[in-house]
mmCIF file of C-alpha atoms and ligand atoms in Angstrom:
data_model
loop_
_atom_site.group_PDB
_atom_site.id
_atom_site.type_symbol
_atom_site.label_atom_id
_atom_site.label_comp_id
_atom_site.label_asym_id
_atom_site.label_seq_id
_atom_site.Cartn_x
_atom_site.Cartn_y
_atom_site.Cartn_z
ATOM 1 C CA MET A 268 50.328 50.100 114.537
ATOM 2 C CA GLU A 269 49.009 46.530 114.400
ATOM 3 C CA ASP A 270 48.007 45.001 111.081
ATOM 4 C CA ILE A 271 44.321 44.874 110.299
ATOM 5 C CA LEU A 272 42.601 41.538 109.893
ATOM 6 C CA GLN A 273 40.198 41.612 106.948
ATOM 7 C CA VAL A 274 37.257 39.204 107.371
ATOM 8 C CA ASP A 275 34.956 38.711 104.389
ATOM 9 C CA ILE A 276 31.836 36.579 104.752
ATOM 10 C CA VAL A 277 30.258 35.494 101.473
ATOM 11 C CA THR A 278 26.645 34.422 101.915
ATOM 12 C CA ILE A 279 23.190 34.712 100.400
ATOM 13 C CA PHE A 280 22.020 35.953 103.827
ATOM 14 C CA PRO A 281 24.252 38.930 104.656
ATOM 15 C CA ARG A 282 21.505 40.509 106.735
ATOM 16 C CA MET A 283 21.583 37.550 109.150
ATOM 17 C CA LEU A 284 24.968 38.796 110.343
ATOM 18 C CA GLU A 285 24.579 42.575 110.276
ATOM 19 C CA GLY A 286 23.340 42.728 113.862
ATOM 20 C CA PHE A 287 25.897 40.219 115.047
ATOM 21 C CA LEU A 288 28.882 42.119 113.664
ATOM 22 C CA GLY A 289 27.426 45.420 114.832
ATOM 23 C CA GLU A 290 27.441 44.580 118.555
ATOM 24 C CA SER A 291 29.837 44.173 121.449
ATOM 25 C CA MET A 292 33.485 43.177 120.911
ATOM 26 C CA LEU A 293 33.274 42.733 117.157
ATOM 27 C CA ARG A 294 31.854 46.186 116.736
ATOM 28 C CA ARG A 295 34.555 47.594 119.010
ATOM 29 C CA ALA A 296 37.238 45.713 117.100
ATOM 30 C CA ALA A 297 36.013 47.138 113.801
ATOM 31 C CA ARG A 298 35.633 50.657 115.193
ATOM 32 C CA SER A 299 39.149 50.640 116.569
ATOM 33 C CA GLY A 300 40.460 49.660 113.123
ATOM 34 C CA ARG A 301 41.880 46.312 114.260
ATOM 35 C CA VAL A 302 39.494 44.307 112.096
ATOM 36 C CA ALA A 303 37.513 45.091 108.970
ATOM 37 C CA PHE A 304 34.412 43.079 108.132
ATOM 38 C CA ARG A 305 32.741 42.796 104.771
ATOM 39 C CA LEU A 306 29.400 41.069 104.393
ATOM 40 C CA VAL A 307 29.330 40.034 100.764
ATOM 41 C CA ASP A 308 26.054 39.125 99.089
ATOM 42 C CA LEU A 309 26.719 36.152 96.827
ATOM 43 C CA ARG A 310 23.793 37.211 94.644
ATOM 44 C CA ASP A 311 25.789 40.263 93.559
ATOM 45 C CA PHE A 312 27.900 37.823 91.544
ATOM 46 C CA THR A 313 25.060 36.348 89.496
ATOM 47 C CA HIS A 314 24.102 37.524 86.006
ATOM 48 C CA ASP A 315 20.475 36.517 85.580
ATOM 49 C CA ARG A 316 17.295 38.387 86.365
ATOM 50 C CA HIS A 317 16.481 36.115 89.324
ATOM 51 C CA ARG A 318 19.995 36.319 90.814
ATOM 52 C CA THR A 319 20.155 32.538 90.882
ATOM 53 C CA THR A 320 22.774 30.913 93.106
ATOM 54 C CA ASP A 321 21.566 27.272 93.033
ATOM 55 C CA ASP A 322 20.618 24.546 90.589
ATOM 56 C CA ARG A 323 19.502 20.904 90.555
ATOM 57 C CA PRO A 324 22.139 18.284 91.405
ATOM 58 C CA TYR A 325 23.684 16.319 88.548
ATOM 59 C CA GLY A 326 22.739 12.680 88.949
ATOM 60 C CA GLY A 327 19.426 13.527 90.586
ATOM 61 C CA GLY A 328 18.514 13.517 94.264
ATOM 62 C CA PRO A 329 16.749 15.875 96.631
ATOM 63 C CA GLY A 330 17.337 19.596 97.080
ATOM 64 C CA MET A 331 19.460 22.128 95.296
ATOM 65 C CA VAL A 332 23.206 22.664 95.052
ATOM 66 C CA MET A 333 24.919 26.049 95.080
ATOM 67 C CA LYS A 334 26.437 26.947 91.743
ATOM 68 C CA PRO A 335 30.216 27.416 91.467
ATOM 69 C CA GLU A 336 30.339 30.586 89.321
ATOM 70 C CA PRO A 337 29.111 33.155 91.888
ATOM 71 C CA PHE A 338 31.604 31.850 94.488
ATOM 72 C CA PHE A 339 34.507 31.983 92.027
ATOM 73 C CA GLU A 340 33.586 35.492 90.881
ATOM 74 C CA ALA A 341 33.103 36.709 94.453
ATOM 75 C CA VAL A 342 36.497 35.385 95.516
ATOM 76 C CA ASP A 343 38.152 36.801 92.368
ATOM 77 C CA SER A 344 36.901 40.221 93.387
ATOM 78 C CA LEU A 345 37.901 39.920 97.070
ATOM 79 C CA ARG A 346 41.130 37.937 97.090
ATOM 80 C CA THR A 347 44.409 39.502 98.175
ATOM 81 C CA PRO A 348 47.793 37.725 98.036
ATOM 82 C CA GLY A 349 47.895 35.148 100.849
ATOM 83 C CA ALA A 350 44.169 35.318 101.607
ATOM 84 C CA ARG A 351 42.816 32.225 103.341
ATOM 85 C CA VAL A 352 39.660 31.074 101.554
ATOM 86 C CA ILE A 353 37.620 28.902 103.913
ATOM 87 C CA LEU A 354 34.587 26.877 102.950
ATOM 88 C CA MET A 355 32.176 26.462 105.874
ATOM 89 C CA SER A 356 31.098 22.819 105.781
ATOM 90 C CA PRO A 357 30.043 20.087 108.210
ATOM 91 C CA GLN A 358 32.639 17.944 106.412
ATOM 92 C CA GLY A 359 35.565 20.254 107.212
ATOM 93 C CA ARG A 360 38.146 20.017 110.001
ATOM 94 C CA ARG A 361 36.445 20.571 113.309
ATOM 95 C CA PHE A 362 36.935 24.107 114.638
ATOM 96 C CA THR A 363 38.965 24.392 117.844
ATOM 97 C CA GLN A 364 40.703 27.099 119.833
ATOM 98 C CA SER A 365 43.984 26.124 118.205
ATOM 99 C CA ILE A 366 42.502 26.637 114.720
ATOM 100 C CA ALA A 367 41.147 29.984 115.959
ATOM 101 C CA ARG A 368 44.695 30.942 116.985
ATOM 102 C CA GLU A 369 46.015 29.805 113.612
ATOM 103 C CA LEU A 370 43.460 31.954 111.775
ATOM 104 C CA ALA A 371 44.047 34.930 114.083
ATOM 105 C CA ALA A 372 47.594 35.096 112.681
ATOM 106 C CA GLU A 373 46.295 35.644 109.138
ATOM 107 C CA ARG A 374 45.761 38.987 107.369
ATOM 108 C CA HIS A 375 42.720 38.120 105.264
ATOM 109 C CA LEU A 376 40.012 35.494 105.753
ATOM 110 C CA ILE A 377 37.321 34.850 103.153
ATOM 111 C CA LEU A 378 34.570 32.662 104.627
ATOM 112 C CA LEU A 379 32.294 30.985 102.085
ATOM 113 C CA CYS A 380 28.835 29.979 103.301
ATOM 114 C CA GLY A 381 26.757 27.273 101.695
ATOM 115 C CA HIS A 382 23.018 26.669 101.807
ATOM 116 C CA TYR A 383 20.552 24.023 100.555
ATOM 117 C CA GLU A 384 22.208 20.636 99.985
ATOM 118 C CA GLY A 385 25.623 22.248 99.944
ATOM 119 C CA VAL A 386 28.058 23.697 97.439
ATOM 120 C CA ASP A 387 29.298 22.423 94.059
ATOM 121 C CA GLU A 388 32.419 20.360 94.791
ATOM 122 C CA ARG A 389 34.510 22.541 92.450
ATOM 123 C CA VAL A 390 34.344 25.338 95.020
ATOM 124 C CA ARG A 391 36.101 23.088 97.515
ATOM 125 C CA ILE A 392 38.623 21.761 94.994
ATOM 126 C CA GLY A 393 39.366 24.880 92.984
ATOM 127 C CA LEU A 394 38.765 27.778 95.335
ATOM 128 C CA ALA A 395 38.952 26.968 99.044
ATOM 129 C CA ASN A 396 42.294 26.420 100.734
ATOM 130 C CA ASP A 397 40.628 25.325 103.969
ATOM 131 C CA GLU A 398 37.328 23.767 105.006
ATOM 132 C CA ILE A 399 35.969 24.193 108.523
ATOM 133 C CA SER A 400 33.103 22.625 110.463
ATOM 134 C CA ILE A 401 31.913 24.144 113.727
ATOM 135 C CA GLY A 402 30.731 20.760 115.016
ATOM 136 C CA ASP A 403 29.106 17.471 114.210
ATOM 137 C CA TYR A 404 25.651 18.732 113.365
ATOM 138 C CA VAL A 405 24.093 20.217 110.248
ATOM 139 C CA LEU A 406 22.936 23.853 110.075
ATOM 140 C CA THR A 407 20.616 25.200 107.404
ATOM 141 C CA ASN A 408 23.342 27.498 106.071
ATOM 142 C CA GLY A 409 26.901 28.595 106.732
ATOM 143 C CA ALA A 410 26.282 32.133 108.004
ATOM 144 C CA LEU A 411 26.073 31.175 111.677
ATOM 145 C CA ALA A 412 29.129 28.946 111.316
ATOM 146 C CA ALA A 413 31.078 31.842 109.770
ATOM 147 C CA ALA A 414 29.929 34.093 112.624
ATOM 148 C CA VAL A 415 31.231 31.596 115.193
ATOM 149 C CA VAL A 416 34.617 31.443 113.473
ATOM 150 C CA ALA A 417 34.823 35.239 113.088
ATOM 151 C CA ASP A 418 33.988 35.777 116.768
ATOM 152 C CA ALA A 419 36.507 33.248 118.101
ATOM 153 C CA VAL A 420 39.260 34.560 115.804
ATOM 154 C CA VAL A 421 38.728 38.305 116.222
ATOM 155 C CA ARG A 422 38.872 38.221 120.038
ATOM 156 C CA LEU A 423 42.370 36.705 119.757
ATOM 157 C CA ARG A 424 43.747 39.620 117.723
ATOM 158 C CA PRO A 425 46.070 41.895 119.675
ATOM 159 C CA GLY A 426 44.266 44.754 121.366
ATOM 160 C CA VAL A 427 40.724 43.510 120.773
ATOM 161 C CA LEU A 428 40.150 42.447 124.371
ATOM 162 C CA GLY A 429 41.092 44.880 127.099
ATOM 163 C CA ASN A 430 43.806 43.904 129.588
ATOM 164 C CA ALA A 431 41.080 42.897 132.011
ATOM 165 C CA GLU A 432 39.717 40.271 129.620
ATOM 166 C CA GLY A 433 42.884 38.417 128.684
ATOM 167 C CA THR A 434 42.895 35.083 126.881
ATOM 168 C CA ALA A 435 46.024 33.631 128.522
ATOM 169 C CA GLU A 436 44.259 31.593 131.204
ATOM 170 C CA GLU A 437 40.894 30.863 129.640
ATOM 171 C CA SER A 438 39.578 27.436 128.646
ATOM 172 C CA PHE A 439 41.702 25.592 126.064
ATOM 173 C CA SER A 440 44.561 28.096 126.370
ATOM 174 C CA GLU A 441 46.834 25.324 127.707
ATOM 175 C CA SER A 442 44.664 22.363 126.758
ATOM 176 C CA LEU A 443 42.906 22.922 130.088
ATOM 177 C CA LEU A 444 39.451 24.154 130.994
ATOM 178 C CA GLU A 445 39.445 27.321 133.046
ATOM 179 C CA TYR A 446 39.179 27.295 136.847
ATOM 180 C CA PRO A 447 35.853 28.363 138.483
ATOM 181 C CA GLN A 448 35.277 32.112 138.689
ATOM 182 C CA TYR A 449 33.586 34.052 141.500
ATOM 183 C CA THR A 450 32.713 37.692 142.111
ATOM 184 C CA ARG A 451 30.976 39.531 144.957
ATOM 185 C CA PRO A 452 29.132 38.903 147.250
ATOM 186 C CA PRO A 453 31.277 36.484 149.296
ATOM 187 C CA GLU A 454 28.155 34.497 150.246
ATOM 188 C CA TYR A 455 24.933 34.145 148.288
ATOM 189 C CA ARG A 456 22.002 31.893 149.198
ATOM 190 C CA GLY A 457 24.253 29.834 151.417
ATOM 191 C CA LEU A 458 26.904 29.376 148.714
ATOM 192 C CA ARG A 459 30.271 30.700 149.833
ATOM 193 C CA VAL A 460 33.213 31.825 147.744
ATOM 194 C CA PRO A 461 36.191 29.514 148.504
ATOM 195 C CA GLU A 462 38.233 30.999 151.374
ATOM 196 C CA VAL A 463 41.469 30.944 149.405
ATOM 197 C CA LEU A 464 40.096 33.504 146.919
ATOM 198 C CA LEU A 465 39.417 35.910 149.780
ATOM 199 C CA SER A 466 42.827 35.343 151.368
ATOM 200 C CA GLY A 467 44.792 37.836 149.274
ATOM 201 C CA ASN A 468 47.606 35.245 149.041
ATOM 202 C CA HIS A 469 48.452 35.290 145.340
ATOM 203 C CA GLU A 470 50.603 32.165 145.383
ATOM 204 C CA ASP A 471 47.870 30.121 147.137
ATOM 205 C CA ILE A 472 45.293 31.473 144.699
ATOM 206 C CA ARG A 473 47.452 30.596 141.695
ATOM 207 C CA ARG A 474 47.962 27.054 143.009
ATOM 208 C CA TRP A 475 44.253 26.610 143.808
ATOM 209 C CA ARG A 476 43.282 27.743 140.324
ATOM 210 C CA ARG A 477 45.789 25.430 138.732
ATOM 211 C CA MET A 478 44.463 22.447 140.716
ATOM 212 C CA GLN A 479 40.851 23.361 139.935
ATOM 213 C CA ALA A 480 41.629 23.651 136.242
ATOM 214 C CA LEU A 481 43.330 20.247 136.235
ATOM 215 C CA ALA A 482 40.563 18.570 138.282
ATOM 216 C CA ARG A 483 37.812 20.092 136.161
ATOM 217 C CA THR A 484 39.522 19.073 132.936
ATOM 218 C CA ALA A 485 40.140 15.527 134.224
ATOM 219 C CA GLU A 486 36.467 15.209 135.160
ATOM 220 C CA ARG A 487 34.870 16.814 132.098
ATOM 221 C CA ARG A 488 37.389 16.596 129.273
ATOM 222 C CA PRO A 489 40.045 13.956 129.987
ATOM 223 C CA ASP A 490 40.787 13.938 126.250
ATOM 224 C CA LEU A 491 42.309 17.413 126.646
ATOM 225 C CA LEU A 492 44.656 16.278 129.420
ATOM 226 C CA GLY A 493 46.082 13.612 127.168
ATOM 227 C CA ALA A 494 47.210 16.407 124.879
ATOM 228 C CA SER A 495 48.438 18.738 127.619
ATOM 229 C CA PRO A 496 52.187 19.169 128.104
ATOM 230 C CA THR A 497 51.476 20.248 131.692
ATOM 231 C CA ALA A 498 49.077 17.404 132.520
ATOM 232 C CA ALA A 499 49.039 15.742 135.959
ATOM 233 C CA GLY A 500 52.289 13.947 136.712
ATOM 234 C CA GLN A 501 54.421 16.538 134.945
ATOM 235 C CA PRO A 502 56.150 19.361 136.765
ATOM 236 C CA GLU A 503 54.254 22.639 136.830
ATOM 237 C CA ARG A 504 55.765 25.486 134.881
ATOM 238 C CA THR A 505 57.192 28.189 137.120
ATOM 239 C CA GLU A 506 55.874 31.601 136.256
ATOM 240 C CA SER A 507 58.131 34.597 136.653
HETATM 241 C C1 LIG B 204 22.367 21.914 104.997
HETATM 242 S S1 LIG B 204 24.080 22.214 104.955
HETATM 243 C C2 LIG B 204 24.617 21.050 103.738
HETATM 244 C C3 LIG B 204 25.022 19.744 104.325
HETATM 245 C C4 LIG B 204 25.500 18.756 103.261
HETATM 246 N N1 LIG B 204 24.390 18.254 102.494
HETATM 247 C C5 LIG B 204 26.222 17.604 103.937
HETATM 248 O O1 LIG B 204 25.569 16.606 104.238
HETATM 249 O O2 LIG B 204 27.435 17.722 104.213
HETATM 250 C C6 LIG B 204 24.165 23.771 104.130
HETATM 251 C C7 LIG B 204 25.395 24.603 104.433
HETATM 252 O O3 LIG B 204 25.413 24.975 105.797
HETATM 253 C C8 LIG B 204 26.743 25.112 106.250
HETATM 254 N N2 LIG B 204 26.916 24.220 107.423
HETATM 255 C C9 LIG B 204 26.010 23.346 107.899
HETATM 256 N N3 LIG B 204 26.460 22.732 108.979
HETATM 257 C C10 LIG B 204 27.695 23.216 109.217
HETATM 258 C C11 LIG B 204 28.692 22.948 110.209
HETATM 259 N N4 LIG B 204 28.512 22.051 111.170
HETATM 260 N N5 LIG B 204 29.841 23.663 110.155
HETATM 261 C C12 LIG B 204 30.061 24.568 109.172
HETATM 262 N N6 LIG B 204 29.158 24.850 108.198
HETATM 263 C C13 LIG B 204 27.993 24.185 108.220
HETATM 264 C C14 LIG B 204 27.658 24.761 105.087
HETATM 265 O O4 LIG B 204 28.103 25.963 104.485
HETATM 266 C C15 LIG B 204 26.738 23.970 104.167
HETATM 267 O O5 LIG B 204 27.114 24.087 102.814
#
């Protein structure tokens, strides 16, 4: 049997993610025992009547900063040997499909979500062993960012997607965007499915898809082609 991936999301808004984790693929993944999710309420690791998780910033300035103690106590209670503790932050390394693959090989992810002005720096220095941003924009809190990471990672775990929904040829799998997809009907509102896809000739279809993927990537994301070992000008890999 495959190992289970444990994903813990530590946030002051666990309810924001209940619906998200309870639907579609993530729900299926959890039900099949391939992944286990824990939504951890950071306030459970406070010790005052108001369950306070934030305080004023030292040195002054606007807003509030999240206190270190609840994060440290939460992680102390969750951590297993080798767990990857990831601080969600717009200042982290930018999330990509290759980071998703890296995280999908782990056994235990603990995703820490900030709020307000951010998180006391000691959480980053003394607790997190990774820091991830989902893009160059600022969200109000880290719960959505953690959800994005969890979704992209979980679908890469063995057995989570059915055979029909493989990840081998999708966008970014080879530093290429995916080729265009069509389904029935063969013509709709004057727009026809390319003849080659109706031909039944698998070799022609494979070649057409390859060319479309390269052309689309060159047009939309030339930066990806620079990083592709199979970029234009290099021999195509022969598939067996
Ligand atoms: C309002 S943001 C804090 C931004 C912080 N003052 C700064 O300028 O870097 C509050 C929290 O939302 C989360 N967050 C916001 N944008 C994010 C992003 N692009 N990627 C990951 N997490 C993000 C982080 O957990 C962050 O601590």
